[in-house]
Coordinates of C-alpha atoms in Angstrom, one line a residue:
M570 CA -0.5 -10.1 10.3
N571 CA 1.7 -7.9 8.3
V572 CA -0.3 -5.4 6.7
P573 CA 2.0 -3.1 4.6
P574 CA 1.9 0.6 6.0
V575 CA 0.1 3.2 5.1
E576 CA 1.5 4.6 1.6
I577 CA 2.2 8.6 2.0
A578 CA 1.5 11.0 -1.3
S579 CA 5.0 12.6 -2.1
P580 CA 4.8 15.5 -4.3
A581 CA 8.8 15.6 -4.5
N582 CA 8.3 12.3 -6.7
R583 CA 6.0 13.3 -9.5
R584 CA 7.4 13.7 -12.8
L585 CA 7.4 16.9 -14.8
P586 CA 8.8 18.6 -17.7
V587 CA 12.2 20.1 -17.3
F588 CA 11.0 23.7 -17.9
G589 CA 7.9 23.3 -15.7
S590 CA 10.3 21.6 -12.7
I591 CA 12.2 24.5 -12.7
I592 CA 9.4 26.7 -12.9
F593 CA 7.3 25.0 -10.2
V594 CA 10.0 25.0 -8.0
F595 CA 9.5 28.8 -7.6
A596 CA 6.2 28.8 -7.9
A597 CA 5.9 26.3 -5.0
R598 CA 8.3 28.6 -3.0
L599 CA 5.4 31.8 -3.0
C600 CA 3.0 30.9 -0.6
R601 CA 0.1 33.0 -1.4
A602 CA -2.3 31.8 -3.8
R603 CA -2.8 35.1 -6.4
T604 CA 1.2 35.6 -5.7
I605 CA 1.2 31.8 -7.8
L606 CA -1.6 32.7 -9.9
A607 CA 0.2 36.1 -11.1
F608 CA 3.3 33.9 -11.6
G609 CA 1.7 31.7 -13.7
I610 CA 0.5 34.0 -15.9
L611 CA 4.2 35.4 -16.6
A612 CA 5.4 31.5 -17.2
G613 CA 2.4 30.1 -19.2
V614 CA -0.5 28.2 -19.0
P615 CA 1.4 24.7 -18.3
V616 CA 2.4 26.7 -14.8
I617 CA -0.4 27.5 -13.9
C618 CA -1.6 23.8 -14.4
L619 CA 1.0 22.7 -12.5
A620 CA 0.4 25.3 -9.5
A621 CA -3.1 24.4 -9.2
R622 CA -1.7 20.6 -8.4
A623 CA 0.1 21.7 -5.3
A624 CA -2.8 22.0 -3.2
P625 CA -4.4 19.1 -3.6
D626 CA -0.9 17.3 -3.2
A627 CA -0.5 19.0 0.0
E628 CA -4.1 17.9 1.3
A629 CA -3.6 14.4 0.3
L630 CA -0.1 14.3 2.2
R631 CA -1.9 15.9 5.3
Q632 CA -4.9 13.4 5.0
M633 CA -2.5 10.4 4.6
N634 CA -0.4 11.5 7.6
I635 CA -3.3 11.8 9.6
G636 CA -4.7 8.4 9.0
K637 CA -1.4 7.0 9.4
A638 CA -0.7 8.4 13.0
Q639 CA -4.4 7.4 13.9
L640 CA -4.0 3.6 12.9
E641 CA -0.5 3.9 14.7
N642 CA -2.5 4.7 17.6
G643 CA -5.1 1.9 17.4
D644 CA -7.7 4.4 16.3
Y645 CA -9.1 2.4 13.3
G646 CA -12.5 4.2 12.9
K647 CA -11.2 7.4 12.9
A648 CA -8.5 6.2 10.1
I649 CA -11.3 5.0 7.8
A650 CA -13.6 7.9 8.6
V651 CA -9.9 10.2 7.4
F652 CA -9.5 7.9 4.4
R653 CA -13.1 8.0 3.3
A654 CA -13.1 11.4 3.4
A655 CA -10.2 11.7 1.1
L656 CA -12.0 9.3 -1.5
D657 CA -14.7 11.9 -1.3
T658 CA -13.0 14.6 -2.2
R659 CA -10.7 12.9 -4.7
P660 CA -12.8 9.5 -6.2
N661 CA -10.1 8.2 -8.1
D662 CA -7.6 8.7 -5.5
T663 CA -6.0 4.6 -5.4
M664 CA -3.6 5.5 -2.5
A665 CA -6.4 6.6 -0.3
R666 CA -8.5 3.5 -1.7
R667 CA -5.6 1.3 -0.5
N668 CA -5.0 3.0 3.0
L669 CA -8.6 2.7 3.5
A670 CA -8.2 -1.2 2.8
R671 CA -5.3 -1.3 5.2
A672 CA -7.6 0.6 7.8
L673 CA -10.7 -1.9 7.3
L674 CA -8.2 -4.9 7.6
F675 CA -6.5 -3.4 10.8
K676 CA -10.5 -3.3 12.0
G677 CA -11.3 -6.7 10.9
D678 CA -14.2 -5.5 8.5
L679 CA -12.3 -8.0 5.8
D680 CA -15.8 -8.1 3.4
D681 CA -16.0 -4.5 3.2
A682 CA -11.7 -4.2 3.0
L683 CA -12.4 -6.7 0.1
A684 CA -14.8 -4.7 -1.3
V685 CA -12.5 -1.5 -1.9
L686 CA -9.5 -3.4 -2.6
K687 CA -11.6 -5.2 -6.2
Q688 CA -12.5 -1.5 -6.6
A689 CA -9.0 -0.6 -6.4
R690 CA -7.6 -3.5 -8.2
T691 CA -9.3 -2.3 -11.3
E692 CA -8.7 1.2 -11.0
G693 CA -4.3 0.2 -11.4
G694 CA -2.2 1.9 -9.4
N695 CA 0.2 0.1 -6.9
L696 CA -0.7 -3.7 -7.9
V697 CA 1.9 -5.1 -5.7
A698 CA 0.2 -3.3 -2.5
T699 CA -3.7 -3.9 -4.0
E700 CA -2.8 -7.8 -4.6
Y701 CA -0.7 -8.1 -1.4
L702 CA -3.6 -6.7 1.1
M703 CA -6.6 -9.1 -0.8
G704 CA -3.9 -12.1 -0.2
L705 CA -4.0 -10.8 3.5
A706 CA -7.6 -10.5 3.6
Y707 CA -8.3 -13.7 2.5
L708 CA -5.9 -15.3 4.9
R709 CA -8.0 -13.6 7.7
K710 CA -11.1 -14.7 6.5
E711 CA -9.3 -18.3 6.6
D712 CA -9.8 -18.7 2.7
P713 CA -6.3 -19.7 1.5
A714 CA -7.6 -20.9 -1.8
D715 CA -8.8 -17.6 -2.8
A716 CA -5.6 -15.9 -1.2
V717 CA -3.3 -17.9 -2.9
S718 CA -3.3 -16.6 -6.3
H719 CA -2.9 -12.9 -5.0
L720 CA -0.1 -13.8 -2.8
E721 CA 1.4 -15.7 -5.6
N722 CA 1.2 -12.4 -7.8
T723 CA 2.7 -10.1 -5.4
V724 CA 5.4 -12.7 -5.4
R725 CA 5.9 -12.3 -9.1
L726 CA 5.6 -9.0 -9.3
D727 CA 7.8 -8.3 -6.1
P728 CA 10.2 -11.4 -5.2
S729 CA 12.3 -9.8 -3.2
T730 CA 10.0 -8.9 0.1
A731 CA 10.3 -11.6 2.7
A732 CA 7.2 -10.8 4.6
V733 CA 5.5 -11.7 1.3
R734 CA 7.2 -15.1 0.9
F735 CA 6.1 -15.8 4.5
Q736 CA 2.7 -15.1 3.8
L737 CA 2.5 -17.3 0.7
A738 CA 4.4 -20.1 2.9
K739 CA 1.7 -19.8 5.5
T740 CA -1.2 -19.9 2.4
Y741 CA 0.7 -23.0 1.5
E742 CA 0.7 -24.5 4.5
A743 CA -2.9 -24.3 4.8
L744 CA -3.1 -26.0 1.3
G745 CA -1.6 -28.8 2.4
R746 CA 1.3 -28.0 0.0
E747 CA 4.1 -28.4 2.7
S748 CA 7.0 -28.8 -0.1
D749 CA 5.8 -25.1 -1.4
A750 CA 5.6 -24.0 2.2
I751 CA 9.4 -24.8 3.1
A752 CA 10.4 -23.7 0.0
Q753 CA 8.9 -20.4 0.9
Y754 CA 10.1 -20.0 4.4
R755 CA 13.4 -21.1 2.8
E756 CA 13.0 -17.9 0.5
T757 CA 11.7 -15.8 3.8
V758 CA 15.2 -16.4 5.5
R759 CA 17.6 -16.1 2.8
L760 CA 15.6 -12.5 1.7
D761 CA 15.3 -11.6 6.0
P762 CA 18.3 -14.0 7.8
Q763 CA 16.8 -12.5 11.4
H764 CA 13.1 -13.6 10.3
T765 CA 12.3 -15.6 13.6
A766 CA 9.0 -17.0 12.6
A767 CA 10.3 -18.2 9.3
H768 CA 13.2 -19.9 11.1
F769 CA 11.0 -21.5 13.6
E770 CA 9.0 -22.8 11.0
L771 CA 11.3 -24.6 9.1
A772 CA 12.8 -26.1 12.8
M773 CA 9.2 -27.4 13.0
Y774 CA 9.3 -29.0 9.5
A775 CA 13.0 -30.6 10.5
R776 CA 11.7 -32.1 13.6
K777 CA 9.0 -34.1 11.7

């Protein structure tokens, strides 16, 4: 199962106004909270707000990294606990919600994963990841009829990822749509010429 990797918060990717960005660079270099606050007062209210955002970003990054490490070690229960704790402190953190769904998928708690993903879907954020994870969860439940729309949405939003094409091909195959499956296996190979599994599936169809 090609579960996409854990998403990591990246404070550097946040878009800030030009003035605020320049000031924030200097403010972020100051370690002590009272220094940042004093600097913010001198620079103006917007910088106080920006400086205040730095701590949650750093904590989010730390929690996502811990959860990622636990998933890689196979400690799914611990990873789930980390991502749930992140949501306890940041209930609107859609990244933490999707990462929780990933951990639940790895653990095999498919109904719980789907419940989390359905909530994430209403909150917006990275819709590509949410749709893909929902498709994988339904596939794991051996429910290709429900998986197909989510994987088709994923391909529509992200047509250039071989892993998504491969999973859609497997879904079409499970639904008996062989010509559609072959087309998606071919797309998988076109996007990733080294995709061994897709090459194997195409070879099996060629022998029929």
